[in-house]
Coordinates of C-alpha atoms in Angstrom, one line a residue:
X1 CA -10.4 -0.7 -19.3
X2 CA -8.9 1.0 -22.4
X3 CA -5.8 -1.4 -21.6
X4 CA -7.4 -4.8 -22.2
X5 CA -8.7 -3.4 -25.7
X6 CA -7.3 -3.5 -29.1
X7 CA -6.2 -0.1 -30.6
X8 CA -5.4 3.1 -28.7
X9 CA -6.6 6.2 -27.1
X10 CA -5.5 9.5 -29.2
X11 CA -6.5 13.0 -29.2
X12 CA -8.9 13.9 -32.1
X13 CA -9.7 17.6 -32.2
X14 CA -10.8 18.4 -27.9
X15 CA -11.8 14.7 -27.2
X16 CA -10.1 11.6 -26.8
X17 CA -11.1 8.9 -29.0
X18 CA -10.7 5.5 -28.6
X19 CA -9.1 4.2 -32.4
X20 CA -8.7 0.6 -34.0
X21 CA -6.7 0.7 -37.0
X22 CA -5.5 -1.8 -39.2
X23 CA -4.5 -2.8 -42.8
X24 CA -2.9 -0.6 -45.4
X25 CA -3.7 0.5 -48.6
X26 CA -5.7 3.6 -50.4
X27 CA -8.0 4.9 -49.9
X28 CA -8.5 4.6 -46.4
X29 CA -11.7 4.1 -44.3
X30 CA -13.4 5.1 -41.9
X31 CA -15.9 3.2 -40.0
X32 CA -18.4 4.8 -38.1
X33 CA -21.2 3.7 -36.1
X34 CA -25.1 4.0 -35.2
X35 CA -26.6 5.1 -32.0
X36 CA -25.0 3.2 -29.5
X37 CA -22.7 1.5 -31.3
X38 CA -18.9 0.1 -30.9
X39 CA -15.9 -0.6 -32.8
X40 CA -16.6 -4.3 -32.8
X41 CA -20.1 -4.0 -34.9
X42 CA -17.6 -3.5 -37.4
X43 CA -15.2 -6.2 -36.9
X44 CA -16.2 -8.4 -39.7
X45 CA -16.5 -5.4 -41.9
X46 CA -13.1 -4.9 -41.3
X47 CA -11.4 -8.4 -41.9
X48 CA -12.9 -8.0 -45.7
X49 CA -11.1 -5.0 -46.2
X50 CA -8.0 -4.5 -44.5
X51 CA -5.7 -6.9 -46.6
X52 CA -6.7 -3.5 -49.6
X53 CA -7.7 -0.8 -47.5
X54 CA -6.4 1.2 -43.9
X55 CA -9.0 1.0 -42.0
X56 CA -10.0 3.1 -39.4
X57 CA -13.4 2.2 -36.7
X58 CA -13.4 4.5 -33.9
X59 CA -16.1 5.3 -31.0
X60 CA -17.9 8.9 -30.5
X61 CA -17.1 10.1 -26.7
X62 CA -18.8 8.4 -24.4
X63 CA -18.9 5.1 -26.4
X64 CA -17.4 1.7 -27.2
X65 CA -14.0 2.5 -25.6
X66 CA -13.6 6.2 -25.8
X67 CA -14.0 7.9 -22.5
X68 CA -16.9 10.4 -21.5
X69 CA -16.5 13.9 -22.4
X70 CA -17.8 16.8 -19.6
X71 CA -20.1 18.4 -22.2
X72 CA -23.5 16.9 -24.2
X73 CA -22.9 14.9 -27.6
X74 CA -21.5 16.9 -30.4
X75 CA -24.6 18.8 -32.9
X76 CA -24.4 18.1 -36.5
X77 CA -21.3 20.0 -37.7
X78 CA -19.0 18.8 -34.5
X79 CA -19.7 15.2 -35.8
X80 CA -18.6 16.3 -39.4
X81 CA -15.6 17.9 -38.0
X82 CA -14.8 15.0 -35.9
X83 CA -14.6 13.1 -39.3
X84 CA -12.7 15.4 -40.5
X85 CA -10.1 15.4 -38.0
X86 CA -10.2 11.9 -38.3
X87 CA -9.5 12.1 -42.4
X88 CA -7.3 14.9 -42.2
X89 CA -4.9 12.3 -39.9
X90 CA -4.6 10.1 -42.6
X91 CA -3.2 12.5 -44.6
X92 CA -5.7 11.4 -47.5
X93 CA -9.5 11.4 -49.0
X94 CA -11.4 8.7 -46.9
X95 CA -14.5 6.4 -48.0
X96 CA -16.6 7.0 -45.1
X97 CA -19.2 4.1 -44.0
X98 CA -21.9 5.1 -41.6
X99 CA -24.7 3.2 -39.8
X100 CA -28.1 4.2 -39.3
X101 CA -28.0 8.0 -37.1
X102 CA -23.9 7.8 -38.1
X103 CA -25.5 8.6 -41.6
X104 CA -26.5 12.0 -40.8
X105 CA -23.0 12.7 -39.8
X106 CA -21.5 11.2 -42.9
X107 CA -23.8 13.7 -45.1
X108 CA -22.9 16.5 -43.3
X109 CA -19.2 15.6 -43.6
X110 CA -19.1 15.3 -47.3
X111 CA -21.1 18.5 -47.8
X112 CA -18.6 20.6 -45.4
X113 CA -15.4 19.2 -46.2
X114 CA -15.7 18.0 -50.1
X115 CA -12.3 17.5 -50.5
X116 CA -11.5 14.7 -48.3
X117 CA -13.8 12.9 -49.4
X118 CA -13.5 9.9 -51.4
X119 CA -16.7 8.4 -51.5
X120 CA -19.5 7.5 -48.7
X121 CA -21.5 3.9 -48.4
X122 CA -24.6 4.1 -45.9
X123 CA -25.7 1.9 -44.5
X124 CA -29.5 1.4 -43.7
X125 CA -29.1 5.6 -42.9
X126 CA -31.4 7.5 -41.1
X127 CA -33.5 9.2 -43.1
X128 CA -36.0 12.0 -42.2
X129 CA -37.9 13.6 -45.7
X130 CA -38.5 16.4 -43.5
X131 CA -37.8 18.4 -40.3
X132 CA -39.4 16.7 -37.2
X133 CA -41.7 18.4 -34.9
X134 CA -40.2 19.4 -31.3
X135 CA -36.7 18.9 -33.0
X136 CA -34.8 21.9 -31.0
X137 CA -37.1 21.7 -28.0
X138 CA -36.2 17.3 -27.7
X139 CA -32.7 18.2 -28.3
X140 CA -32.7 20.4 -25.0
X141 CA -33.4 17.6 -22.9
X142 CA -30.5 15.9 -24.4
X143 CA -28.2 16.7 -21.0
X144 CA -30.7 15.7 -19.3
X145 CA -30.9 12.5 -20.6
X146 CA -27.6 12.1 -20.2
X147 CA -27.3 13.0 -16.3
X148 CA -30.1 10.9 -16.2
X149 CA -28.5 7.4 -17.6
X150 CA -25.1 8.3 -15.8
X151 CA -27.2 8.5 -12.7
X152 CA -28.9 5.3 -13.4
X153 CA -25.4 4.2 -14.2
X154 CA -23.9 4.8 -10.5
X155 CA -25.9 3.1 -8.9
X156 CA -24.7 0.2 -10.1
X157 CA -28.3 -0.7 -13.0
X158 CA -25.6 -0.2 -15.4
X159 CA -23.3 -2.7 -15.0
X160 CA -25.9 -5.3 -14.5
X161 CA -28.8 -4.2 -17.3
X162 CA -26.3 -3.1 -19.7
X163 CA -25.2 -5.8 -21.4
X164 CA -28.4 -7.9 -20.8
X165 CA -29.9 -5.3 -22.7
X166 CA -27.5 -5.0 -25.6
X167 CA -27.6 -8.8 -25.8
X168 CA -31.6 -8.6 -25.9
X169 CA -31.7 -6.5 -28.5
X170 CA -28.7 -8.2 -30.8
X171 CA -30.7 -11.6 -30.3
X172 CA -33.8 -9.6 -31.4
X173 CA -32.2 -7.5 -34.5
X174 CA -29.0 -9.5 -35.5
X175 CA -29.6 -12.7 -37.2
X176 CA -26.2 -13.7 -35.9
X177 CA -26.9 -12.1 -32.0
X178 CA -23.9 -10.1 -30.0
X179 CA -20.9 -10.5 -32.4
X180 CA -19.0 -8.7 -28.9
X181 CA -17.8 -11.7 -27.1
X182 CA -19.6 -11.7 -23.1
X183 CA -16.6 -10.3 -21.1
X184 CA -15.9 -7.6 -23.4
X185 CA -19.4 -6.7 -24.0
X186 CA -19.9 -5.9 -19.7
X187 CA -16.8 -3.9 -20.0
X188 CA -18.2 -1.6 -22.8
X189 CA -22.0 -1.5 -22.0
X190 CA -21.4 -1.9 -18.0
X191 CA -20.2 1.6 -17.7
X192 CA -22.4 3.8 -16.8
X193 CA -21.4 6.9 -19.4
X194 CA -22.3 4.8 -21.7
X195 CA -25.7 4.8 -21.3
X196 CA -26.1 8.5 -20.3
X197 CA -24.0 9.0 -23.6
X198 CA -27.0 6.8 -25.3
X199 CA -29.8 8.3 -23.9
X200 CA -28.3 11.8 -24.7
X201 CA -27.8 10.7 -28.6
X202 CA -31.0 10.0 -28.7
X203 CA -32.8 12.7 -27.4
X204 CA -30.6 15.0 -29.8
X205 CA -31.8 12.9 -33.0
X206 CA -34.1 15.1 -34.4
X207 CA -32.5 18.1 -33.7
X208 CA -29.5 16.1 -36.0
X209 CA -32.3 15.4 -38.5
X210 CA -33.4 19.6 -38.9
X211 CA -29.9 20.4 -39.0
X212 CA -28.9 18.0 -42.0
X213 CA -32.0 19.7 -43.8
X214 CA -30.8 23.2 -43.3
X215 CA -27.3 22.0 -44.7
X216 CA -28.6 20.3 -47.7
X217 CA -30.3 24.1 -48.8
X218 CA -26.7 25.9 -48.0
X219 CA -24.3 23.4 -48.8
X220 CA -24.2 21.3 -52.2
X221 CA -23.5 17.5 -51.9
X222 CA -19.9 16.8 -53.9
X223 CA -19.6 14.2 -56.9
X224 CA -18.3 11.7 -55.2
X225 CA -19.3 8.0 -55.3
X226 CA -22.2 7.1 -52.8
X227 CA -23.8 3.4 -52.4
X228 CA -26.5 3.5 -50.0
X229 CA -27.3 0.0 -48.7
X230 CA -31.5 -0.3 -47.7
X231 CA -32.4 -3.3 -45.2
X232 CA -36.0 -4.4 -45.5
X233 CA -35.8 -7.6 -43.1
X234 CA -37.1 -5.7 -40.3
X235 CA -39.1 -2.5 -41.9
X236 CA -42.9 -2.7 -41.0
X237 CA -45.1 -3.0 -44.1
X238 CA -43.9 -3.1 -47.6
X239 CA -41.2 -0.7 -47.0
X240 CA -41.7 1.5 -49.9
X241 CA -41.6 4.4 -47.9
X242 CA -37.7 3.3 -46.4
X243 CA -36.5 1.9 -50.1
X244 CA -37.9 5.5 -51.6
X245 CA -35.8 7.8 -48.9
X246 CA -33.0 5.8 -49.3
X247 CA -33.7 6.3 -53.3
X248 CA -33.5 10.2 -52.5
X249 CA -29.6 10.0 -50.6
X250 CA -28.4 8.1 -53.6
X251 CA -29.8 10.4 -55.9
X252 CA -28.0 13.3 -54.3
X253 CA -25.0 12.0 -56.2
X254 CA -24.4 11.6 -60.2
X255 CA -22.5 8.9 -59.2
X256 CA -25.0 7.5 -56.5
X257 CA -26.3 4.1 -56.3
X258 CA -28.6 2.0 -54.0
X259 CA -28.9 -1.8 -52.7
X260 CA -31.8 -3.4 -51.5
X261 CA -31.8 -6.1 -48.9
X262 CA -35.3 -7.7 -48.6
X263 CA -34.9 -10.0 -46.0
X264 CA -31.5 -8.3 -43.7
X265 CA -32.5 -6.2 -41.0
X266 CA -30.6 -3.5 -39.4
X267 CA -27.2 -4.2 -38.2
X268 CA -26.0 -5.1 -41.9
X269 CA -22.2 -4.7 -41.0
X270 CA -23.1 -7.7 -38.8
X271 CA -25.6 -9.9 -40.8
X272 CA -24.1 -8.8 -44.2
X273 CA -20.5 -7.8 -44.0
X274 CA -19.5 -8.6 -47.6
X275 CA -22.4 -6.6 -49.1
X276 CA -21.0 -3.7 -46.8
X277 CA -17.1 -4.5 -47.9
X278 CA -18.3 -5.1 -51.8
X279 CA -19.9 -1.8 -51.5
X280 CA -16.6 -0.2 -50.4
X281 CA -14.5 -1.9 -53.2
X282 CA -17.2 -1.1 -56.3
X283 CA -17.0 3.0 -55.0

């Protein structure tokens, strides 16, 4: 499949990522996505940027275009030093922009590896106030899930539910539905590592969520610029409770700031890719 798509296949630390660069210009920027997620989400992100900016959208193994690995998703501090890798390529400090889960990994980055670091924008991050219960024993059943949705894959459920699904929920989340054109969202979301690599993610979560609190007490967060972009469209209640913890990552920075979208929901980089792009350029 990794033919028929846009950008290349390189090897980034053990794995092989799949990569979609374009643009020049300083700093450069890396896109990186929520659970699930492709290079595509980011697509429109992209076009507002690449005319000042490189930018850089890759997918985690297992995702998007990036083939499967033979081992269960990467903990906390493999993600940070998967950015890393990815920075260090460039040969330059990066402006990382993360999406939802992809936030964790973005934090954790910064606070390992201050000095490639440019600045961070989040958007709508994950954001756990403190460590969930069951995280370690969840995150044990992350292979399982795994095996599980590659299993599911095989038998063909994939191929055929995948993409129905992702286009369900992008109708359902996305005020503008599946940016992914049809054909190219069955060749992503029809393969059946992609869902194991899913389900895996997401039984690890919390296990991602206690790790980033043990970092925060051991490693300091660097001065460096951080915008943290809050969606409210879809947040059940008032959502003081998401605007607050989104109030507290901002905060971890003297130069931190926050945006608040009352009536965007999640996939921002999709409803909203100018706020995302204005973000970057104001850092």
């Amino acid at each position: 499949m990794n033919g028929s798509l846009p950008g290349e296949i390189l090897l980034v630390g053990d794995d092989r990522l799949h990569v979609v660069e374009e643009g020049t210009g300083t700093p450069p920027v890396l896109l990186t996505s929520g659970l699930g997620g492709a290079w595509f989400d980011w697509n429109a992100v992209a076009e507002l940027l690449r005319e000042r900016h490189r930018v850089i959208a890759f997918d985690r193994p297992g995702l998007g275009g990036s083939p499967p690995t033979g081992h269960r998703p990467g903990g906390l501090c493999a993600e940070a030093d998967r950015l890393a890798a990815l920075a260090r390529r460039t040969g330059e400090a990066v402006i990382v922009v993360a999406h939802s889960l992809a936030g964790f990994h973005a934090e954790a980055f910064a606070r390992r590896y201050p000095l490639l670091v440019e600045g961070l924008v989040l958007v709508d991050p994950s954001a756990e106030q403190q460590s969930p219960p069951h995280a370690r024993r969840l995150s044990r059943l992350a292979p399982a899930a795994g095996l599980a949705g590659h299993a599911i894959g095989m038998t063909g459920l994939a191929r055929f539910a995948g993409p129905r699904i992702r286009g369900a929920v992008m109708r359902r989340i996305a005020e503008r539905g599946d940016v992914a054109p049809p054909e190219l969202s069955r060749a992503v979301y029809g393969r059946a590592h992609v869902l194991g690599t899913l389900l895996a993610e997401n039984a690890a979560y919390r296990q991602l969520a206690a790790d980033l609190l043990s970092l925060r007490e051991s490693a300091p967060f660097p001065e460096v610029p951080l915008c943290v972009i809050t969606a409210l469209g879809d947040v059940r209640g008032d959502g003081r409770e998401w605007r607050r913890a989104h109030a507290d990552i901002a905060a971890l920075s003297p130069y931190g700031r926050q945006i608040v979208l009352p009536h965007t929901g999640h996939l921002v980089q999709i409803d909203r890719p100018e706020v995302v792009a204005e973000a970057v350029d104001r850092l």
